[in-house]
Amino acid sequence: MIDKINQLLETVQAFQPATSAEIEEFRIRMLGKKGALNALFEEFKQVSVDRKKELGGRINTLKMAVQDKIAALKADWENADTEQRNDDLSRPGSNDRLGTRHPISLVKNQIEEIFKRLGYTVAEGPEIEDDWHVFSALNFAPEHPARDMQDTFFVDKENEILLRTHTSSIQVRIMENQQPPIRVICPGRVFRNEAISARAHCIFHQVEGLYIDENVSFADLKQSILYFAKEMFGEEARIRFRPSYFPFTEPSAEVDVSCNLCAGAGCNVCKGTGWLEIMGCGMVDPHVLEACGIDSQKYTGFAFGMGVERIAMLKYGIRDLRLYFENDLRFLSQFDSVI
Ligand code: DAH
């Protein structure tokens, strides 16, 4: 009987199922009514009293070994990868959660796609810049308040190294290195020394656009922006231009789009006006063209700049800028990753 018990112990230790059904067969063979253990207990009844203690102990050890083995095999099977488990075609499919893109990336990608269709290329530039590319080449007067530390983060004040406050610095770099025709959009992160609130942040994203060629006019600018607005906000979107001022454009304008939440009727997002401001733009000032080595007698161009956070707010009805930076999954998982 001892031999039989030892043999069974070896069988238990060596047992390796190929399918989950084999584990069940094994359980029945060992622990079932007509299984090996019951046969042993049956035999045990005949054992003489003096050997009962020893043999009883061994049979119990065997029984525990069988139970432990089955429990371990079942647990392994549950955790095994699908390749091993694919014998069971009725199992529910695995429900892997896909990540979603950040709304800022979604909108930035969409802006890029729209302008690429108009023949624009995409360019980037450094976040740590110098005074020339962010201010001087763009016609900012020496005493302009943006050059103050209260508005701009300086990395090295003495050498006028700073974090760019707008992506217009990239258009300077493009014009310095390329002759017209130029048709480019420049997405990027920008930095301003602002207190953080629902409506302002010290880090945000802009997309800059620049188009320079012979005979480029304000009408071309209007038509490009109208195309953009319709692609971004829908075919029924309308735009209007309000006169404005930027040091690097002349004339300059701010662009409003009809409120896509109330279709222009007036709501609390557009503060009852029916219009939402989406960007600044204008004809590139001849001073800027000359500062960047482009002949302002021969060429004209337009530029525009928009805030990505703002466009995303209007598109998705987001009310607080801080949500973009908090990485709260309840917020982020609401955005489907289409592009
Ligand atoms: N750089 C401006 C800003 O940060 C936005 C802007 C306005 C860009 C007009 C332009 C433009 O290219 O023509 O507020």
mmCIF file of C-alpha atoms and ligand atoms in Angstrom:
data_model
loop_
_atom_site.group_PDB
_atom_site.id
_atom_site.type_symbol
_atom_site.label_atom_id
_atom_site.label_comp_id
_atom_site.label_asym_id
_atom_site.label_seq_id
_atom_site.Cartn_x
_atom_site.Cartn_y
_atom_site.Cartn_z
ATOM 1 C CA MET A 1 0.000 0.000 0.000
ATOM 2 C CA ILE A 2 2.857 2.346 0.728
ATOM 3 C CA ASP A 3 4.150 1.793 -2.803
ATOM 4 C CA LYS A 4 0.764 2.604 -4.232
ATOM 5 C CA ILE A 5 0.581 5.835 -2.198
ATOM 6 C CA ASN A 6 4.083 6.874 -3.280
ATOM 7 C CA GLN A 7 3.305 6.115 -6.897
ATOM 8 C CA LEU A 8 0.189 8.226 -6.744
ATOM 9 C CA LEU A 9 2.164 11.063 -5.113
ATOM 10 C CA GLU A 10 4.600 10.969 -8.024
ATOM 11 C CA THR A 11 1.732 11.005 -10.515
ATOM 12 C CA VAL A 12 0.271 14.053 -8.761
ATOM 13 C CA GLN A 13 3.568 15.915 -8.797
ATOM 14 C CA ALA A 14 4.248 15.123 -12.445
ATOM 15 C CA PHE A 15 0.768 15.937 -13.690
ATOM 16 C CA GLN A 16 0.788 18.697 -16.373
ATOM 17 C CA PRO A 17 -2.558 19.409 -18.055
ATOM 18 C CA ALA A 18 -2.729 20.703 -21.624
ATOM 19 C CA THR A 19 -6.294 21.944 -21.304
ATOM 20 C CA SER A 20 -8.575 22.995 -18.455
ATOM 21 C CA ALA A 21 -10.702 19.907 -19.149
ATOM 22 C CA GLU A 22 -7.758 17.721 -18.176
ATOM 23 C CA ILE A 23 -7.647 19.303 -14.721
ATOM 24 C CA GLU A 24 -11.253 18.295 -14.178
ATOM 25 C CA GLU A 25 -10.600 14.767 -15.424
ATOM 26 C CA PHE A 26 -7.670 14.548 -13.030
ATOM 27 C CA ARG A 27 -9.803 15.720 -10.117
ATOM 28 C CA ILE A 28 -12.414 13.045 -10.834
ATOM 29 C CA ARG A 29 -9.741 10.359 -11.242
ATOM 30 C CA MET A 30 -8.235 11.271 -7.872
ATOM 31 C CA LEU A 31 -11.031 12.618 -5.685
ATOM 32 C CA GLY A 32 -14.165 11.333 -7.414
ATOM 33 C CA LYS A 33 -16.483 8.715 -5.888
ATOM 34 C CA LYS A 34 -14.686 5.936 -7.735
ATOM 35 C CA GLY A 35 -11.376 7.768 -7.627
ATOM 36 C CA ALA A 36 -7.947 6.669 -6.411
ATOM 37 C CA LEU A 37 -8.304 8.173 -2.948
ATOM 38 C CA ASN A 38 -11.595 6.547 -2.161
ATOM 39 C CA ALA A 39 -10.101 3.219 -3.281
ATOM 40 C CA LEU A 40 -7.253 3.780 -0.838
ATOM 41 C CA PHE A 41 -9.630 4.596 2.017
ATOM 42 C CA GLU A 42 -11.536 1.424 1.169
ATOM 43 C CA GLU A 43 -8.346 -0.595 1.366
ATOM 44 C CA PHE A 44 -7.423 1.222 4.575
ATOM 45 C CA LYS A 45 -10.344 -0.443 6.371
ATOM 46 C CA GLN A 46 -8.531 -3.777 6.088
ATOM 47 C CA VAL A 47 -5.251 -2.435 7.502
ATOM 48 C CA SER A 48 -4.193 -3.857 10.868
ATOM 49 C CA VAL A 49 -4.586 -1.561 13.874
ATOM 50 C CA ASP A 50 -0.844 -1.148 14.457
ATOM 51 C CA ARG A 51 -0.301 0.232 10.927
ATOM 52 C CA LYS A 52 -3.395 2.414 10.784
ATOM 53 C CA LYS A 53 -1.683 5.500 12.183
ATOM 54 C CA GLU A 54 1.189 5.553 9.736
ATOM 55 C CA LEU A 55 -0.829 4.674 6.637
ATOM 56 C CA GLY A 56 -3.697 7.007 7.592
ATOM 57 C CA GLY A 57 -1.200 9.867 7.810
ATOM 58 C CA ARG A 58 0.268 9.053 4.402
ATOM 59 C CA ILE A 59 -3.132 8.868 2.721
ATOM 60 C CA ASN A 60 -4.071 12.234 4.203
ATOM 61 C CA THR A 61 -0.806 13.744 2.971
ATOM 62 C CA LEU A 62 -1.588 12.414 -0.493
ATOM 63 C CA LYS A 63 -5.113 13.815 -0.381
ATOM 64 C CA MET A 64 -3.828 17.245 0.578
ATOM 65 C CA ALA A 65 -1.212 17.099 -2.177
ATOM 66 C CA VAL A 66 -3.950 16.351 -4.723
ATOM 67 C CA GLN A 67 -6.154 19.197 -3.468
ATOM 68 C CA ASP A 68 -3.274 21.687 -3.430
ATOM 69 C CA LYS A 69 -2.187 20.669 -6.898
ATOM 70 C CA ILE A 70 -5.679 21.108 -8.344
ATOM 71 C CA ALA A 71 -6.115 24.496 -6.680
ATOM 72 C CA ALA A 72 -2.725 25.662 -8.008
ATOM 73 C CA LEU A 73 -3.426 24.398 -11.530
ATOM 74 C CA LYS A 74 -6.798 26.131 -11.596
ATOM 75 C CA ALA A 75 -5.299 29.409 -10.426
ATOM 76 C CA ASP A 76 -2.532 29.135 -13.046
ATOM 77 C CA TRP A 77 -5.099 28.478 -15.695
ATOM 78 C CA GLU A 78 -7.113 31.561 -14.808
ATOM 79 C CA ASN A 79 -4.002 33.704 -15.152
ATOM 80 C CA ALA A 80 -2.605 31.986 -18.221
ATOM 81 C CA ASP A 81 -2.472 34.046 -21.384
ATOM 82 C CA THR A 82 -5.110 33.645 -24.027
ATOM 83 C CA GLU A 83 -2.935 31.569 -26.279
ATOM 84 C CA GLN A 84 -2.999 28.721 -23.776
ATOM 85 C CA ARG A 85 -6.662 29.166 -23.062
ATOM 86 C CA ASN A 86 -7.957 29.332 -26.573
ATOM 87 C CA ASP A 87 -9.387 25.844 -26.311
ATOM 88 C CA ASP A 88 -12.431 27.490 -24.769
ATOM 89 C CA LEU A 89 -14.111 29.431 -27.549
ATOM 90 C CA SER A 90 -17.025 30.452 -25.356
ATOM 91 C CA ARG A 91 -14.886 32.628 -23.053
ATOM 92 C CA PRO A 92 -15.797 36.323 -23.150
ATOM 93 C CA GLY A 93 -13.324 38.438 -25.140
ATOM 94 C CA SER A 94 -10.738 40.428 -23.234
ATOM 95 C CA ASN A 95 -11.744 44.028 -22.685
ATOM 96 C CA ASP A 96 -8.507 45.992 -23.016
ATOM 97 C CA ARG A 97 -8.992 49.696 -22.293
ATOM 98 C CA LEU A 98 -7.543 51.900 -24.975
ATOM 99 C CA GLY A 99 -6.028 55.213 -23.966
ATOM 100 C CA THR A 100 -7.470 58.436 -25.325
ATOM 101 C CA ARG A 101 -5.655 61.426 -26.742
ATOM 102 C CA HIS A 102 -5.443 64.620 -24.765
ATOM 103 C CA PRO A 103 -7.972 67.222 -26.001
ATOM 104 C CA ILE A 104 -5.087 69.646 -26.664
ATOM 105 C CA SER A 105 -3.418 67.076 -28.956
ATOM 106 C CA LEU A 106 -6.730 66.329 -30.668
ATOM 107 C CA VAL A 107 -7.380 69.985 -31.464
ATOM 108 C CA LYS A 108 -3.747 70.696 -32.371
ATOM 109 C CA ASN A 109 -3.765 67.734 -34.789
ATOM 110 C CA GLN A 110 -7.032 68.879 -36.286
ATOM 111 C CA ILE A 111 -5.728 72.424 -36.842
ATOM 112 C CA GLU A 112 -2.663 70.944 -38.538
ATOM 113 C CA GLU A 113 -4.804 68.710 -40.755
ATOM 114 C CA ILE A 114 -6.986 71.620 -41.870
ATOM 115 C CA PHE A 115 -4.063 73.835 -42.866
ATOM 116 C CA LYS A 116 -2.158 70.970 -44.478
ATOM 117 C CA ARG A 117 -5.096 70.673 -46.872
ATOM 118 C CA LEU A 118 -4.431 74.305 -47.856
ATOM 119 C CA GLY A 119 -0.811 73.463 -48.637
ATOM 120 C CA TYR A 120 0.782 74.529 -45.350
ATOM 121 C CA THR A 121 3.713 72.660 -43.858
ATOM 122 C CA VAL A 122 4.310 72.290 -40.106
ATOM 123 C CA ALA A 123 7.369 73.718 -38.326
ATOM 124 C CA GLU A 124 8.463 73.869 -34.712
ATOM 125 C CA GLY A 125 10.951 75.988 -32.809
ATOM 126 C CA PRO A 126 12.721 76.194 -29.428
ATOM 127 C CA GLU A 127 10.801 76.961 -26.217
ATOM 128 C CA ILE A 128 13.826 78.731 -24.727
ATOM 129 C CA GLU A 129 14.342 81.734 -26.982
ATOM 130 C CA ASP A 130 16.167 85.041 -27.161
ATOM 131 C CA ASP A 131 14.775 88.548 -27.160
ATOM 132 C CA TRP A 132 15.362 88.972 -30.893
ATOM 133 C CA HIS A 133 13.112 86.118 -32.034
ATOM 134 C CA VAL A 134 10.313 86.749 -29.519
ATOM 135 C CA PHE A 135 10.260 90.560 -29.462
ATOM 136 C CA SER A 136 12.779 92.661 -31.407
ATOM 137 C CA ALA A 137 12.416 91.075 -34.860
ATOM 138 C CA LEU A 138 8.645 91.285 -34.367
ATOM 139 C CA ASN A 139 8.745 95.040 -33.989
ATOM 140 C CA PHE A 140 8.103 95.225 -30.226
ATOM 141 C CA ALA A 141 9.200 98.658 -28.920
ATOM 142 C CA PRO A 142 12.101 98.546 -26.411
ATOM 143 C CA GLU A 143 9.797 99.659 -23.579
ATOM 144 C CA HIS A 144 6.966 97.243 -24.461
ATOM 145 C CA PRO A 145 5.476 95.757 -21.235
ATOM 146 C CA ALA A 146 5.795 92.160 -22.553
ATOM 147 C CA ARG A 147 9.559 92.547 -22.048
ATOM 148 C CA ASP A 148 8.942 92.997 -18.334
ATOM 149 C CA MET A 149 9.624 90.166 -15.888
ATOM 150 C CA GLN A 150 6.061 90.471 -14.680
ATOM 151 C CA ASP A 151 4.834 89.214 -18.024
ATOM 152 C CA THR A 152 7.671 87.025 -19.276
ATOM 153 C CA PHE A 153 9.724 84.263 -17.642
ATOM 154 C CA PHE A 154 13.414 85.015 -18.079
ATOM 155 C CA VAL A 155 15.971 82.211 -18.011
ATOM 156 C CA ASP A 156 18.883 84.680 -18.097
ATOM 157 C CA LYS A 157 17.798 88.304 -17.855
ATOM 158 C CA GLU A 158 21.264 89.723 -18.587
ATOM 159 C CA ASN A 159 21.615 87.844 -21.870
ATOM 160 C CA GLU A 160 17.919 88.250 -22.645
ATOM 161 C CA ILE A 161 17.231 84.523 -22.770
ATOM 162 C CA LEU A 162 13.589 83.759 -22.018
ATOM 163 C CA LEU A 163 10.726 81.292 -22.403
ATOM 164 C CA ARG A 164 8.835 82.225 -25.566
ATOM 165 C CA THR A 165 5.572 84.025 -24.835
ATOM 166 C CA HIS A 166 4.090 83.220 -28.240
ATOM 167 C CA THR A 167 4.794 80.984 -31.234
ATOM 168 C CA SER A 168 5.308 84.054 -33.448
ATOM 169 C CA SER A 169 9.007 83.529 -32.662
ATOM 170 C CA ILE A 170 8.911 80.513 -35.007
ATOM 171 C CA GLN A 171 7.779 82.650 -37.959
ATOM 172 C CA VAL A 172 10.907 84.792 -37.440
ATOM 173 C CA ARG A 173 13.100 81.690 -37.589
ATOM 174 C CA ILE A 174 11.340 80.494 -40.757
ATOM 175 C CA MET A 175 11.668 83.846 -42.540
ATOM 176 C CA GLU A 176 15.345 84.109 -41.593
ATOM 177 C CA ASN A 177 16.044 80.743 -43.178
ATOM 178 C CA GLN A 178 13.696 80.567 -46.128
ATOM 179 C CA GLN A 179 12.672 82.816 -49.006
ATOM 180 C CA PRO A 180 9.017 83.069 -50.158
ATOM 181 C CA PRO A 181 6.773 81.433 -51.059
ATOM 182 C CA ILE A 182 6.315 80.495 -47.400
ATOM 183 C CA ARG A 183 3.222 78.724 -46.177
ATOM 184 C CA VAL A 184 3.709 77.289 -42.707
ATOM 185 C CA ILE A 185 1.946 76.666 -39.419
ATOM 186 C CA CYS A 186 3.851 76.467 -36.152
ATOM 187 C CA PRO A 187 2.301 74.712 -33.167
ATOM 188 C CA GLY A 188 3.955 74.895 -29.761
ATOM 189 C CA ARG A 189 3.911 75.485 -26.041
ATOM 190 C CA VAL A 190 4.215 79.045 -24.755
ATOM 191 C CA PHE A 191 4.832 80.558 -21.320
ATOM 192 C CA ARG A 192 3.597 83.684 -19.587
ATOM 193 C CA ASN A 193 4.019 84.916 -16.049
ATOM 194 C CA GLU A 194 0.332 84.691 -15.132
ATOM 195 C CA ALA A 195 -1.468 83.633 -11.961
ATOM 196 C CA ILE A 196 -3.236 80.316 -12.628
ATOM 197 C CA SER A 197 -7.039 80.467 -12.704
ATOM 198 C CA ALA A 198 -9.974 79.029 -14.657
ATOM 199 C CA ARG A 199 -9.296 81.575 -17.413
ATOM 200 C CA ALA A 200 -5.495 81.965 -17.375
ATOM 201 C CA HIS A 201 -2.480 79.676 -17.143
ATOM 202 C CA CYS A 202 1.264 80.194 -17.215
ATOM 203 C CA ILE A 203 1.668 77.410 -19.809
ATOM 204 C CA PHE A 204 -0.524 77.014 -22.861
ATOM 205 C CA HIS A 205 -0.392 76.140 -26.547
ATOM 206 C CA GLN A 206 -0.625 78.205 -29.692
ATOM 207 C CA VAL A 207 -0.654 77.585 -33.398
ATOM 208 C CA GLU A 208 0.911 80.289 -35.515
ATOM 209 C CA GLY A 209 0.313 80.620 -39.250
ATOM 210 C CA LEU A 210 2.377 82.460 -41.849
ATOM 211 C CA TYR A 211 1.817 82.930 -45.588
ATOM 212 C CA ILE A 212 4.201 85.049 -47.655
ATOM 213 C CA ASP A 213 4.312 85.382 -51.420
ATOM 214 C CA GLU A 214 3.858 87.983 -54.127
ATOM 215 C CA ASN A 215 0.446 89.681 -54.074
ATOM 216 C CA VAL A 216 -0.882 88.111 -50.878
ATOM 217 C CA SER A 217 -3.799 90.241 -49.672
ATOM 218 C CA PHE A 218 -6.117 90.649 -46.701
ATOM 219 C CA ALA A 219 -8.818 88.965 -48.789
ATOM 220 C CA ASP A 220 -6.639 85.819 -48.932
ATOM 221 C CA LEU A 221 -6.344 85.958 -45.140
ATOM 222 C CA LYS A 222 -10.106 86.252 -44.688
ATOM 223 C CA GLN A 223 -10.816 83.370 -47.031
ATOM 224 C CA SER A 224 -8.259 81.086 -45.328
ATOM 225 C CA ILE A 225 -9.671 81.863 -41.869
ATOM 226 C CA LEU A 226 -13.240 81.301 -43.077
ATOM 227 C CA TYR A 227 -12.230 77.905 -44.459
ATOM 228 C CA PHE A 228 -10.549 77.059 -41.157
ATOM 229 C CA ALA A 229 -13.589 78.120 -39.090
ATOM 230 C CA LYS A 230 -15.984 76.016 -41.170
ATOM 231 C CA GLU A 231 -13.726 72.963 -41.008
ATOM 232 C CA MET A 232 -13.225 73.331 -37.253
ATOM 233 C CA PHE A 233 -16.686 74.414 -36.080
ATOM 234 C CA GLY A 234 -19.013 73.247 -38.860
ATOM 235 C CA GLU A 235 -20.335 74.421 -42.226
ATOM 236 C CA GLU A 236 -22.726 76.923 -40.629
ATOM 237 C CA ALA A 237 -19.883 78.775 -38.836
ATOM 238 C CA ARG A 238 -19.544 82.492 -39.628
ATOM 239 C CA ILE A 239 -16.640 84.815 -38.860
ATOM 240 C CA ARG A 240 -16.120 88.519 -38.300
ATOM 241 C CA PHE A 241 -12.978 90.658 -38.135
ATOM 242 C CA ARG A 242 -12.521 93.419 -35.552
ATOM 243 C CA PRO A 243 -9.692 95.965 -35.969
ATOM 244 C CA SER A 244 -6.920 95.400 -33.439
ATOM 245 C CA TYR A 245 -3.237 96.057 -32.834
ATOM 246 C CA PHE A 246 -0.171 93.811 -32.819
ATOM 247 C CA PRO A 247 3.372 95.196 -33.224
ATOM 248 C CA PHE A 248 4.163 92.701 -35.999
ATOM 249 C CA THR A 249 1.113 93.123 -38.245
ATOM 250 C CA GLU A 250 -0.413 96.109 -40.038
ATOM 251 C CA PRO A 251 -3.352 96.189 -40.369
ATOM 252 C CA SER A 252 -4.228 93.830 -37.510
ATOM 253 C CA ALA A 253 -7.474 92.170 -36.561
ATOM 254 C CA GLU A 254 -9.053 89.880 -34.058
ATOM 255 C CA VAL A 255 -11.311 87.155 -35.408
ATOM 256 C CA ASP A 256 -14.569 86.040 -33.835
ATOM 257 C CA VAL A 257 -16.472 82.925 -34.827
ATOM 258 C CA SER A 258 -20.239 82.583 -34.380
ATOM 259 C CA CYS A 259 -20.908 80.752 -31.101
ATOM 260 C CA ASN A 260 -21.267 77.065 -31.921
ATOM 261 C CA LEU A 261 -23.175 76.353 -28.695
ATOM 262 C CA CYS A 262 -26.111 78.719 -29.340
ATOM 263 C CA ALA A 263 -25.638 79.145 -33.127
ATOM 264 C CA GLY A 264 -25.240 82.880 -32.629
ATOM 265 C CA ALA A 265 -28.423 83.412 -30.611
ATOM 266 C CA GLY A 266 -26.538 84.366 -27.437
ATOM 267 C CA CYS A 267 -25.744 82.163 -24.409
ATOM 268 C CA ASN A 268 -23.614 82.359 -21.288
ATOM 269 C CA VAL A 269 -20.480 81.021 -23.069
ATOM 270 C CA CYS A 270 -20.518 83.855 -25.625
ATOM 271 C CA LYS A 271 -21.862 86.196 -22.925
ATOM 272 C CA GLY A 272 -24.996 86.845 -24.932
ATOM 273 C CA THR A 273 -23.120 88.278 -27.935
ATOM 274 C CA GLY A 274 -23.351 85.246 -30.233
ATOM 275 C CA TRP A 275 -19.621 85.596 -31.020
ATOM 276 C CA LEU A 276 -16.436 84.014 -29.643
ATOM 277 C CA GLU A 277 -12.920 85.353 -30.141
ATOM 278 C CA ILE A 278 -10.619 82.729 -31.675
ATOM 279 C CA MET A 279 -7.444 84.397 -32.941
ATOM 280 C CA GLY A 280 -5.347 87.421 -33.768
ATOM 281 C CA CYS A 281 -4.124 88.075 -37.292
ATOM 282 C CA GLY A 282 -3.000 90.654 -39.795
ATOM 283 C CA MET A 283 -0.747 91.535 -42.718
ATOM 284 C CA VAL A 284 2.890 91.026 -41.765
ATOM 285 C CA ASP A 285 4.403 94.453 -41.042
ATOM 286 C CA PRO A 286 7.037 95.367 -43.695
ATOM 287 C CA HIS A 287 9.476 96.109 -40.826
ATOM 288 C CA VAL A 288 9.221 92.480 -39.765
ATOM 289 C CA LEU A 289 9.825 91.214 -43.315
ATOM 290 C CA GLU A 290 12.917 93.411 -43.635
ATOM 291 C CA ALA A 291 14.221 92.437 -40.169
ATOM 292 C CA CYS A 292 14.068 88.805 -41.277
ATOM 293 C CA GLY A 293 15.752 89.384 -44.669
ATOM 294 C CA ILE A 294 12.691 89.375 -46.947
ATOM 295 C CA ASP A 295 12.175 92.051 -49.593
ATOM 296 C CA SER A 296 9.059 93.945 -48.479
ATOM 297 C CA GLN A 297 8.768 95.681 -51.876
ATOM 298 C CA LYS A 298 8.343 92.367 -53.610
ATOM 299 C CA TYR A 299 6.514 90.279 -51.046
ATOM 300 C CA THR A 300 3.523 90.623 -48.759
ATOM 301 C CA GLY A 301 2.046 88.142 -46.359
ATOM 302 C CA PHE A 302 -0.374 87.454 -43.574
ATOM 303 C CA ALA A 303 0.036 85.854 -40.171
ATOM 304 C CA PHE A 304 -2.343 84.578 -37.556
ATOM 305 C CA GLY A 305 -2.075 83.062 -34.101
ATOM 306 C CA MET A 306 -4.579 81.107 -32.053
ATOM 307 C CA GLY A 307 -4.714 79.490 -28.614
ATOM 308 C CA VAL A 308 -5.263 75.730 -28.745
ATOM 309 C CA GLU A 309 -6.782 75.590 -25.242
ATOM 310 C CA ARG A 310 -9.295 78.233 -26.241
ATOM 311 C CA ILE A 311 -10.372 76.444 -29.413
ATOM 312 C CA ALA A 312 -10.727 73.188 -27.457
ATOM 313 C CA MET A 313 -12.805 74.999 -24.811
ATOM 314 C CA LEU A 314 -15.176 76.296 -27.482
ATOM 315 C CA LYS A 315 -15.349 72.986 -29.297
ATOM 316 C CA TYR A 316 -15.930 70.793 -26.243
ATOM 317 C CA GLY A 317 -17.573 73.284 -23.867
ATOM 318 C CA ILE A 318 -14.725 73.125 -21.324
ATOM 319 C CA ARG A 319 -15.053 75.858 -18.703
ATOM 320 C CA ASP A 320 -11.792 75.656 -16.732
ATOM 321 C CA LEU A 321 -8.258 75.824 -18.205
ATOM 322 C CA ARG A 322 -6.779 73.962 -15.250
ATOM 323 C CA LEU A 323 -8.514 70.740 -16.319
ATOM 324 C CA TYR A 324 -6.031 70.435 -19.195
ATOM 325 C CA PHE A 325 -3.104 70.066 -16.817
ATOM 326 C CA GLU A 326 -4.497 67.983 -13.971
ATOM 327 C CA ASN A 327 -4.493 64.617 -15.761
ATOM 328 C CA ASP A 328 -7.747 63.573 -14.128
ATOM 329 C CA LEU A 329 -8.873 60.405 -15.919
ATOM 330 C CA ARG A 330 -12.536 61.297 -15.442
ATOM 331 C CA PHE A 331 -11.841 64.305 -17.692
ATOM 332 C CA LEU A 332 -9.353 62.742 -20.122
ATOM 333 C CA SER A 333 -11.287 59.541 -20.837
ATOM 334 C CA GLN A 334 -14.183 61.545 -22.295
ATOM 335 C CA PHE A 335 -12.215 62.284 -25.465
ATOM 336 C CA ASP A 336 -12.270 59.756 -28.285
ATOM 337 C CA SER A 337 -8.999 59.329 -30.111
ATOM 338 C CA VAL A 338 -9.906 59.951 -33.697
ATOM 339 C CA ILE A 339 -6.618 61.481 -34.862
HETATM 340 N N1 DAH B 1 1.275 86.319 -31.013
HETATM 341 C C1 DAH B 1 -0.037 86.804 -30.678
HETATM 342 C C2 DAH B 1 -0.342 86.472 -29.221
HETATM 343 O O1 DAH B 1 0.319 85.683 -28.642
HETATM 344 C C3 DAH B 1 -1.074 86.141 -31.553
HETATM 345 C C4 DAH B 1 -0.972 86.628 -32.952
HETATM 346 C C5 DAH B 1 -1.702 87.750 -33.347
HETATM 347 C C6 DAH B 1 -0.168 86.002 -33.863
HETATM 348 C C7 DAH B 1 -1.619 88.209 -34.621
HETATM 349 C C8 DAH B 1 -0.081 86.470 -35.156
HETATM 350 C C9 DAH B 1 -0.837 87.594 -35.515
HETATM 351 O O2 DAH B 1 0.686 85.896 -36.086
HETATM 352 O O3 DAH B 1 -0.730 88.042 -36.797
HETATM 353 O O4 DAH B 1 -1.266 87.035 -28.683
#
